[in-house]
Amino acid sequence: MNSLQDKKSLTVLAIESSCDETACAIVRDGRTVLSNVIATQIEIHRRFGGVVPEIASRNHTLAIENVVREAIKQANVTKDDIDAIAVTYGAGLLGALLVGVNFAKALAYAWDKPLYAVSHVKGHIAGNYIDGTLEPPYLCLLVSGGHTAIVKVEDYEHITLIAQSRDDAVGEAFDKVARVLGLPYPGGPEIQKKAREGKPVFDMPVPKSSGLDDLYFSYSGLKTYVINLVHKLQQKGEELPVCDIAASFQKCAVKQLIDALELVSDATGIKKLAIAGGVSANEELRRAADGLKAKGCEVYYPKLVYCTDNAAMIASAGYYAIMSGAEQADMTLDAKATVPLK
Ligand code: KG4
Ligand code: ZN
């Protein structure tokens, strides 16, 4: 029990800097966003074809103060309206995370506010709560640049891992396939755009699990298949059918996710399903997930702005951590490159 749990209403200021977005948001009661400011570094990293960790940290340092000031201004609040500060402590790029963690510690100290450490993955899951009605328990398909997994969200604080990728994350596969197709970083939205103009004519491999006991995801096979296909076509001097390859890849990547989600839903009898993480912005994935409604499933995904990295989802997860009686962090809080999925 903490004193904040007794309050009628809680306003959380959150900071997120795990990768290439510097973000600050102010959220009331876990679901109402007062402000959500994101300074993206995508243009800076695009010329390198992916995120350069050292450059990401430096740009977080340059951006963070203005981003936090802007979030406070847009929410039209003062420090007295803020009940707690939440910050992403992992998983992510260490140097990038440290900028947000240290800024949050300084703010909590200067303002004398309680500080809460939030896992990035739990933040992505909480993206589904913003402006929404979803409540645990449910199954969540986590799909980002760093994770591909199905977890059972038992309650607001506890998740149980059911299956995960043995190799690449699905977002990573989108990014790598985009790169071999000559599309800019980040690859997911680019593949989606090209796929709209193409047909899924290439029969690409989809790993098959026989049941819940050996359920896993794998994207290295699919990625290698596309790389080999591209090299073969280039050697023959043929023009790359970029749109058809994108459509075929996206279809197979999504099929693997939805087949697994359906399998877990059938095996567990859990019909409340959510999707979270950057790849949950994908229109083909949303369409395929909606298809499960025909089987009596409820399907949830975050609004587009809360799919990719943002701080509103961290504020929401922070709120539910407080309400679940989670321990406060202190000035020894450290960033972690990896955080177990639990
Ligand atoms: O959650 P996120 O912003 O960062 C991580 O926590 O990793 O996810 C980023 C990933 C990238 O791999 C990006 O290509 C992918 O999400 N992504 C998409 C789409 N939008 C972002 N993948 C497929 N379709 C999209 N529309
Ligand atoms: Zn993320």
CSV table of C-alpha atoms and ligand atoms in Angstrom, one decimal:
chain,number,residue,atom,x,y,z
A,1,MET,CA,0.0,0.0,0.0
A,2,ASN,CA,1.3,3.5,-0.7
A,3,SER,CA,-0.3,6.9,0.1
A,4,LEU,CA,-0.9,7.6,-3.6
A,5,GLN,CA,-3.4,4.6,-3.9
A,6,ASP,CA,-5.8,6.5,-1.6
A,7,LYS,CA,-6.0,9.5,-3.9
A,8,LYS,CA,-9.2,10.0,-6.0
A,9,SER,CA,-7.3,11.0,-9.1
A,10,LEU,CA,-3.6,10.5,-10.0
A,11,THR,CA,-1.6,12.5,-12.5
A,12,VAL,CA,1.6,10.9,-13.7
A,13,LEU,CA,4.4,12.6,-15.7
A,14,ALA,CA,6.4,10.0,-17.7
A,15,ILE,CA,9.7,10.0,-19.6
A,16,GLU,CA,10.7,7.6,-22.3
A,17,SER,CA,14.1,7.5,-24.1
A,18,SER,CA,14.8,3.8,-24.8
A,19,CYS,CA,15.6,4.1,-28.5
A,20,ASP,CA,15.3,7.0,-30.9
A,21,GLU,CA,12.3,8.9,-29.6
A,22,THR,CA,12.7,11.4,-26.7
A,23,ALA,CA,9.2,11.5,-25.1
A,24,CYS,CA,7.4,13.0,-22.2
A,25,ALA,CA,3.6,12.7,-21.4
A,26,ILE,CA,1.3,13.6,-18.7
A,27,VAL,CA,-1.6,11.2,-18.1
A,28,ARG,CA,-4.5,11.2,-15.6
A,29,ASP,CA,-5.7,8.0,-14.0
A,30,GLY,CA,-3.8,5.8,-16.5
A,31,ARG,CA,-6.2,6.5,-19.4
A,32,THR,CA,-6.7,10.2,-20.0
A,33,VAL,CA,-3.8,11.9,-21.9
A,34,LEU,CA,-3.2,15.6,-21.0
A,35,SER,CA,-0.2,15.8,-23.2
A,36,ASN,CA,2.0,13.5,-25.2
A,37,VAL,CA,5.2,15.0,-26.7
A,38,ILE,CA,7.5,13.0,-28.9
A,39,ALA,CA,10.8,14.3,-30.5
A,40,THR,CA,11.7,11.7,-33.0
A,41,GLN,CA,15.3,11.2,-34.3
A,42,ILE,CA,14.2,9.1,-37.3
A,43,GLU,CA,15.5,11.6,-39.9
A,44,ILE,CA,18.9,11.7,-38.1
A,45,HIS,CA,19.3,7.9,-38.1
A,46,ARG,CA,17.8,7.4,-41.6
A,47,ARG,CA,21.0,8.2,-43.4
A,48,PHE,CA,22.8,5.3,-41.4
A,49,GLY,CA,20.0,2.8,-42.2
A,50,GLY,CA,19.2,2.3,-38.5
A,51,VAL,CA,19.6,3.7,-35.0
A,52,VAL,CA,23.2,4.6,-34.0
A,53,PRO,CA,23.3,4.3,-30.2
A,54,GLU,CA,25.8,7.0,-29.5
A,55,ILE,CA,24.0,9.5,-31.7
A,56,ALA,CA,20.7,8.6,-30.1
A,57,SER,CA,22.0,9.3,-26.6
A,58,ARG,CA,23.5,12.7,-27.6
A,59,ASN,CA,20.2,13.7,-29.2
A,60,HIS,CA,18.2,12.7,-26.2
A,61,THR,CA,20.5,14.9,-24.1
A,62,LEU,CA,19.8,17.8,-26.5
A,63,ALA,CA,16.1,17.3,-26.6
A,64,ILE,CA,14.9,16.1,-23.2
A,65,GLU,CA,14.6,19.4,-21.4
A,66,ASN,CA,12.5,21.0,-24.1
A,67,VAL,CA,10.3,17.9,-24.5
A,68,VAL,CA,9.5,17.9,-20.8
A,69,ARG,CA,8.8,21.6,-20.7
A,70,GLU,CA,6.5,21.3,-23.7
A,71,ALA,CA,4.6,18.4,-22.2
A,72,ILE,CA,4.0,20.5,-19.0
A,73,LYS,CA,2.9,23.4,-21.1
A,74,GLN,CA,0.6,21.5,-23.4
A,75,ALA,CA,-1.1,19.8,-20.4
A,76,ASN,CA,-1.5,23.2,-18.8
A,77,VAL,CA,-0.3,21.9,-15.4
A,78,THR,CA,2.2,22.9,-12.8
A,79,LYS,CA,4.5,20.7,-10.7
A,80,ASP,CA,1.8,20.8,-7.9
A,81,ASP,CA,-0.6,18.9,-10.2
A,82,ILE,CA,1.9,16.0,-10.7
A,83,ASP,CA,1.6,13.1,-8.2
A,84,ALA,CA,4.4,10.9,-9.5
A,85,ILE,CA,7.1,10.5,-12.1
A,86,ALA,CA,7.5,7.4,-14.2
A,87,VAL,CA,10.4,6.5,-16.4
A,88,THR,CA,11.4,3.7,-18.7
A,89,TYR,CA,14.4,1.9,-17.2
A,90,GLY,CA,14.7,-0.9,-19.8
A,91,ALA,CA,14.8,-2.7,-22.1
A,92,GLY,CA,16.5,-0.6,-24.7
A,93,LEU,CA,19.8,1.1,-25.6
A,94,LEU,CA,21.7,1.7,-22.4
A,95,GLY,CA,23.1,5.1,-23.2
A,96,ALA,CA,19.7,6.3,-24.5
A,97,LEU,CA,17.8,5.0,-21.4
A,98,LEU,CA,20.3,6.6,-19.0
A,99,VAL,CA,19.4,10.1,-20.3
A,100,GLY,CA,15.7,9.6,-19.4
A,101,VAL,CA,16.4,7.8,-16.2
A,102,ASN,CA,18.8,10.5,-15.0
A,103,PHE,CA,16.5,13.3,-16.0
A,104,ALA,CA,13.5,11.6,-14.2
A,105,LYS,CA,15.6,11.1,-11.1
A,106,ALA,CA,16.7,14.8,-11.1
A,107,LEU,CA,13.1,15.9,-11.6
A,108,ALA,CA,11.7,13.6,-8.8
A,109,TYR,CA,14.4,14.9,-6.5
A,110,ALA,CA,13.9,18.6,-7.3
A,111,TRP,CA,10.1,18.4,-7.2
A,112,ASP,CA,10.1,15.9,-4.2
A,113,LYS,CA,7.8,13.5,-6.1
A,114,PRO,CA,7.8,9.7,-5.9
A,115,LEU,CA,9.6,8.0,-8.8
A,116,TYR,CA,8.5,4.7,-10.5
A,117,ALA,CA,10.5,2.6,-12.9
A,118,VAL,CA,8.6,1.1,-15.8
A,119,SER,CA,9.5,-1.7,-18.2
A,120,HIS,CA,9.2,-0.6,-21.8
A,121,VAL,CA,7.3,-3.8,-22.7
A,122,LYS,CA,4.7,-3.1,-19.9
A,123,GLY,CA,4.4,0.4,-21.3
A,124,HIS,CA,3.6,-1.0,-24.8
A,125,ILE,CA,0.9,-3.2,-23.3
A,126,ALA,CA,-0.5,-0.2,-21.4
A,127,GLY,CA,-0.8,1.6,-24.7
A,128,ASN,CA,-4.1,-0.4,-25.0
A,129,TYR,CA,-5.5,1.2,-21.9
A,130,ILE,CA,-5.3,4.8,-23.2
A,131,ASP,CA,-8.7,6.2,-24.2
A,132,GLY,CA,-9.9,2.6,-24.0
A,133,THR,CA,-11.9,0.1,-21.9
A,134,LEU,CA,-9.6,-3.0,-22.0
A,135,GLU,CA,-9.0,-4.6,-18.5
A,136,PRO,CA,-7.0,-7.7,-17.6
A,137,PRO,CA,-6.9,-10.7,-17.9
A,138,TYR,CA,-6.3,-11.1,-21.6
A,139,LEU,CA,-3.7,-12.4,-24.1
A,140,CYS,CA,-1.3,-9.9,-25.6
A,141,LEU,CA,0.7,-10.3,-28.8
A,142,LEU,CA,3.8,-8.1,-28.3
A,143,VAL,CA,5.4,-7.1,-31.6
A,144,SER,CA,8.1,-4.5,-31.7
A,145,GLY,CA,11.7,-4.0,-32.9
A,146,GLY,CA,12.9,-5.9,-29.8
A,147,HIS,CA,10.2,-8.4,-29.0
A,148,THR,CA,7.9,-10.9,-30.6
A,149,ALA,CA,6.0,-12.8,-27.9
A,150,ILE,CA,2.6,-13.8,-26.6
A,151,VAL,CA,2.0,-13.1,-22.9
A,152,LYS,CA,-0.9,-13.6,-20.6
A,153,VAL,CA,-1.7,-10.3,-18.9
A,154,GLU,CA,-2.9,-11.7,-15.5
A,155,ASP,CA,-3.5,-8.3,-13.9
A,156,TYR,CA,-2.2,-4.7,-14.3
A,157,GLU,CA,1.2,-5.7,-12.8
A,158,HIS,CA,1.8,-9.3,-13.7
A,159,ILE,CA,2.4,-11.0,-17.1
A,160,THR,CA,3.2,-14.6,-17.9
A,161,LEU,CA,5.3,-15.5,-21.0
A,162,ILE,CA,3.6,-18.1,-23.2
A,163,ALA,CA,5.8,-18.0,-26.4
A,164,GLN,CA,8.5,-15.8,-27.9
A,165,SER,CA,10.9,-15.6,-30.8
A,166,ARG,CA,13.9,-17.9,-31.0
A,167,ASP,CA,15.8,-15.4,-33.2
A,168,ASP,CA,14.8,-12.0,-34.7
A,169,ALA,CA,11.9,-9.9,-33.6
A,170,VAL,CA,9.3,-9.3,-36.2
A,171,GLY,CA,9.9,-5.5,-36.3
A,172,GLU,CA,13.6,-6.2,-36.8
A,173,ALA,CA,12.7,-8.5,-39.8
A,174,PHE,CA,10.5,-5.7,-41.3
A,175,ASP,CA,13.5,-3.3,-40.9
A,176,LYS,CA,16.0,-5.7,-42.4
A,177,VAL,CA,13.8,-6.7,-45.3
A,178,ALA,CA,13.1,-3.1,-46.1
A,179,ARG,CA,16.8,-2.4,-46.2
A,180,VAL,CA,17.5,-5.1,-48.7
A,181,LEU,CA,14.6,-3.8,-50.8
A,182,GLY,CA,16.3,-0.3,-50.7
A,183,LEU,CA,13.6,1.2,-48.5
A,184,PRO,CA,14.4,3.7,-45.8
A,185,TYR,CA,14.5,3.2,-42.0
A,186,PRO,CA,12.2,2.4,-40.2
A,187,GLY,CA,11.2,-0.4,-42.6
A,188,GLY,CA,7.8,-1.4,-41.1
A,189,PRO,CA,5.7,1.6,-42.4
A,190,GLU,CA,7.6,1.5,-45.8
A,191,ILE,CA,6.9,-2.2,-46.3
A,192,GLN,CA,3.3,-1.5,-45.5
A,193,LYS,CA,3.1,1.2,-48.1
A,194,LYS,CA,4.7,-0.9,-50.8
A,195,ALA,CA,2.6,-3.9,-49.9
A,196,ARG,CA,-0.6,-1.9,-50.7
A,197,GLU,CA,0.6,-1.8,-54.4
A,198,GLY,CA,1.7,-5.4,-54.6
A,199,LYS,CA,0.4,-8.9,-54.6
A,200,PRO,CA,1.6,-11.7,-52.3
A,201,VAL,CA,2.8,-13.9,-55.2
A,202,PHE,CA,5.9,-15.3,-53.5
A,203,ASP,CA,5.4,-18.3,-51.3
A,204,MET,CA,7.5,-17.6,-48.3
A,205,PRO,CA,8.2,-19.9,-45.3
A,206,VAL,CA,6.0,-19.8,-42.2
A,207,PRO,CA,7.2,-21.9,-39.3
A,208,LYS,CA,4.6,-24.2,-37.9
A,209,SER,CA,4.2,-25.2,-34.3
A,210,SER,CA,2.2,-28.3,-33.4
A,211,GLY,CA,0.8,-27.0,-30.2
A,212,LEU,CA,1.1,-24.8,-27.2
A,213,ASP,CA,4.0,-26.8,-25.8
A,214,ASP,CA,6.4,-26.1,-28.6
A,215,LEU,CA,5.0,-22.8,-29.7
A,216,TYR,CA,7.6,-20.2,-30.8
A,217,PHE,CA,8.2,-17.5,-33.3
A,218,SER,CA,11.1,-17.4,-35.8
A,219,TYR,CA,11.8,-14.6,-38.3
A,220,SER,CA,15.4,-15.4,-39.4
A,221,GLY,CA,14.2,-18.0,-42.0
A,222,LEU,CA,11.8,-15.6,-43.6
A,223,LYS,CA,14.4,-12.8,-43.6
A,224,THR,CA,17.0,-15.0,-45.2
A,225,TYR,CA,14.5,-16.2,-47.8
A,226,VAL,CA,13.9,-12.6,-48.8
A,227,ILE,CA,17.6,-11.7,-48.9
A,228,ASN,CA,18.4,-14.8,-51.1
A,229,LEU,CA,15.4,-14.0,-53.4
A,230,VAL,CA,16.6,-10.4,-53.8
A,231,HIS,CA,20.2,-11.5,-54.5
A,232,LYS,CA,19.0,-14.1,-57.1
A,233,LEU,CA,16.9,-11.6,-58.9
A,234,GLN,CA,19.7,-9.0,-58.9
A,235,GLN,CA,22.2,-11.6,-60.3
A,236,LYS,CA,19.8,-12.3,-63.1
A,237,GLY,CA,19.7,-8.5,-63.8
A,238,GLU,CA,16.0,-8.4,-63.2
A,239,GLU,CA,14.2,-5.4,-61.8
A,240,LEU,CA,13.1,-6.1,-58.2
A,241,PRO,CA,9.4,-6.5,-57.8
A,242,VAL,CA,9.6,-4.5,-54.6
A,243,CYS,CA,5.8,-4.2,-54.0
A,244,ASP,CA,5.2,-7.9,-54.6
A,245,ILE,CA,8.0,-8.9,-52.3
A,246,ALA,CA,6.8,-6.5,-49.6
A,247,ALA,CA,3.2,-7.8,-49.9
A,248,SER,CA,4.4,-11.5,-49.7
A,249,PHE,CA,6.7,-10.8,-46.7
A,250,GLN,CA,4.1,-8.8,-44.8
A,251,LYS,CA,1.5,-11.5,-45.4
A,252,CYS,CA,3.8,-14.3,-44.1
A,253,ALA,CA,5.1,-12.3,-41.2
A,254,VAL,CA,1.5,-11.5,-40.1
A,255,LYS,CA,0.3,-15.1,-40.7
A,256,GLN,CA,2.8,-16.4,-38.3
A,257,LEU,CA,1.7,-14.0,-35.6
A,258,ILE,CA,-2.0,-14.5,-36.0
A,259,ASP,CA,-1.8,-18.3,-36.3
A,260,ALA,CA,0.1,-18.4,-33.0
A,261,LEU,CA,-2.4,-16.0,-31.3
A,262,GLU,CA,-5.3,-18.1,-32.5
A,263,LEU,CA,-3.6,-21.3,-31.3
A,264,VAL,CA,-3.0,-19.8,-27.8
A,265,SER,CA,-6.6,-18.5,-27.7
A,266,ASP,CA,-8.0,-21.9,-28.6
A,267,ALA,CA,-5.8,-23.8,-26.2
A,268,THR,CA,-6.4,-21.5,-23.2
A,269,GLY,CA,-10.0,-20.5,-24.0
A,270,ILE,CA,-9.0,-16.8,-23.5
A,271,LYS,CA,-11.0,-14.8,-26.0
A,272,LYS,CA,-9.9,-11.3,-25.0
A,273,LEU,CA,-6.9,-10.5,-27.2
A,274,ALA,CA,-4.7,-7.4,-27.5
A,275,ILE,CA,-1.8,-6.4,-29.7
A,276,ALA,CA,1.0,-4.0,-28.6
A,277,GLY,CA,4.3,-2.6,-29.8
A,278,GLY,CA,5.4,-0.7,-32.9
A,279,VAL,CA,4.3,-3.5,-35.3
A,280,SER,CA,0.7,-3.3,-33.9
A,281,ALA,CA,0.5,-0.2,-36.2
A,282,ASN,CA,0.5,-2.5,-39.2
A,283,GLU,CA,-2.7,-2.5,-41.1
A,284,GLU,CA,-2.5,-6.1,-42.3
A,285,LEU,CA,-1.9,-7.3,-38.8
A,286,ARG,CA,-4.9,-5.3,-37.5
A,287,ARG,CA,-7.0,-6.7,-40.3
A,288,ALA,CA,-5.9,-10.3,-39.6
A,289,ALA,CA,-6.5,-9.8,-35.9
A,290,ASP,CA,-10.0,-8.4,-36.5
A,291,GLY,CA,-10.6,-11.7,-38.4
A,292,LEU,CA,-10.5,-13.5,-35.0
A,293,LYS,CA,-13.7,-11.6,-34.0
A,294,ALA,CA,-15.6,-14.1,-36.2
A,295,LYS,CA,-14.5,-16.8,-33.7
A,296,GLY,CA,-16.1,-14.8,-30.8
A,297,CYS,CA,-12.8,-13.0,-29.8
A,298,GLU,CA,-12.7,-9.4,-28.5
A,299,VAL,CA,-9.7,-7.7,-30.3
A,300,TYR,CA,-7.9,-4.6,-29.0
A,301,TYR,CA,-5.0,-2.6,-30.3
A,302,PRO,CA,-3.7,0.9,-29.4
A,303,LYS,CA,-4.5,4.1,-31.3
A,304,LEU,CA,-1.7,4.5,-33.9
A,305,VAL,CA,0.1,7.2,-31.9
A,306,TYR,CA,0.4,4.8,-28.9
A,307,CYS,CA,1.7,1.9,-30.9
A,308,THR,CA,5.3,3.1,-31.5
A,309,ASP,CA,7.4,4.5,-28.7
A,310,ASN,CA,5.8,7.3,-26.6
A,311,ALA,CA,5.7,8.3,-23.0
A,312,ALA,CA,1.9,8.2,-22.6
A,313,MET,CA,2.0,4.4,-22.4
A,314,ILE,CA,4.8,4.7,-19.8
A,315,ALA,CA,2.6,7.0,-17.7
A,316,SER,CA,-0.3,4.6,-18.0
A,317,ALA,CA,1.9,1.6,-16.9
A,318,GLY,CA,3.3,3.8,-14.1
A,319,TYR,CA,-0.2,4.6,-12.9
A,320,TYR,CA,-1.2,0.9,-12.8
A,321,ALA,CA,2.1,0.1,-11.0
A,322,ILE,CA,1.3,2.6,-8.3
A,323,MET,CA,-2.3,1.3,-8.0
A,324,SER,CA,-1.0,-2.2,-7.8
A,325,GLY,CA,1.2,-1.2,-4.8
A,326,ALA,CA,4.6,-1.4,-6.7
A,327,GLU,CA,7.7,-0.2,-4.9
A,328,GLN,CA,8.9,3.3,-5.5
A,329,ALA,CA,12.3,3.6,-7.2
A,330,ASP,CA,15.1,5.6,-5.5
A,331,MET,CA,18.1,7.6,-6.6
A,332,THR,CA,20.0,4.4,-7.3
A,333,LEU,CA,17.7,3.5,-10.2
A,334,ASP,CA,19.8,2.2,-13.1
A,335,ALA,CA,19.0,1.6,-16.7
A,336,LYS,CA,18.9,-2.0,-18.0
A,337,ALA,CA,19.6,-3.1,-21.6
A,338,THR,CA,17.4,-6.2,-21.1
A,339,VAL,CA,14.4,-6.8,-18.8
A,340,PRO,CA,12.8,-10.2,-18.5
A,341,LEU,CA,9.3,-10.7,-19.9
A,342,LYS,CA,7.4,-11.2,-16.6
B,1,KG4,O1,7.8,-0.3,-30.4
B,1,KG4,P1,8.7,0.4,-31.3
B,1,KG4,O2,8.5,1.8,-31.7
B,1,KG4,O3,10.2,0.3,-30.7
B,1,KG4,C1,10.6,-0.9,-30.1
B,1,KG4,O4,10.3,-1.0,-28.9
B,1,KG4,O5,11.3,-1.7,-30.7
B,1,KG4,O6,8.7,-0.5,-32.6
B,1,KG4,C2,9.5,-0.2,-33.7
B,1,KG4,C3,9.3,-1.3,-34.8
B,1,KG4,C4,10.2,-1.0,-36.0
B,1,KG4,O7,10.8,-2.3,-36.3
B,1,KG4,C5,9.3,-0.6,-37.0
B,1,KG4,O8,9.7,-0.9,-38.4
B,1,KG4,C6,8.0,-1.3,-36.7
B,1,KG4,O9,8.0,-1.2,-35.2
B,1,KG4,N1,6.8,-0.6,-37.2
B,1,KG4,C7,6.0,-1.3,-38.1
B,1,KG4,C8,5.0,-0.3,-38.5
B,1,KG4,N2,5.2,0.8,-37.8
B,1,KG4,C9,6.3,0.6,-37.0
B,1,KG4,N3,6.0,-2.5,-38.6
B,1,KG4,C10,5.1,-2.8,-39.5
B,1,KG4,N4,4.1,-2.0,-39.9
B,1,KG4,C11,4.0,-0.7,-39.4
B,1,KG4,N5,3.0,0.1,-39.8
B,2,ZN,ZN,9.0,0.2,-28.2
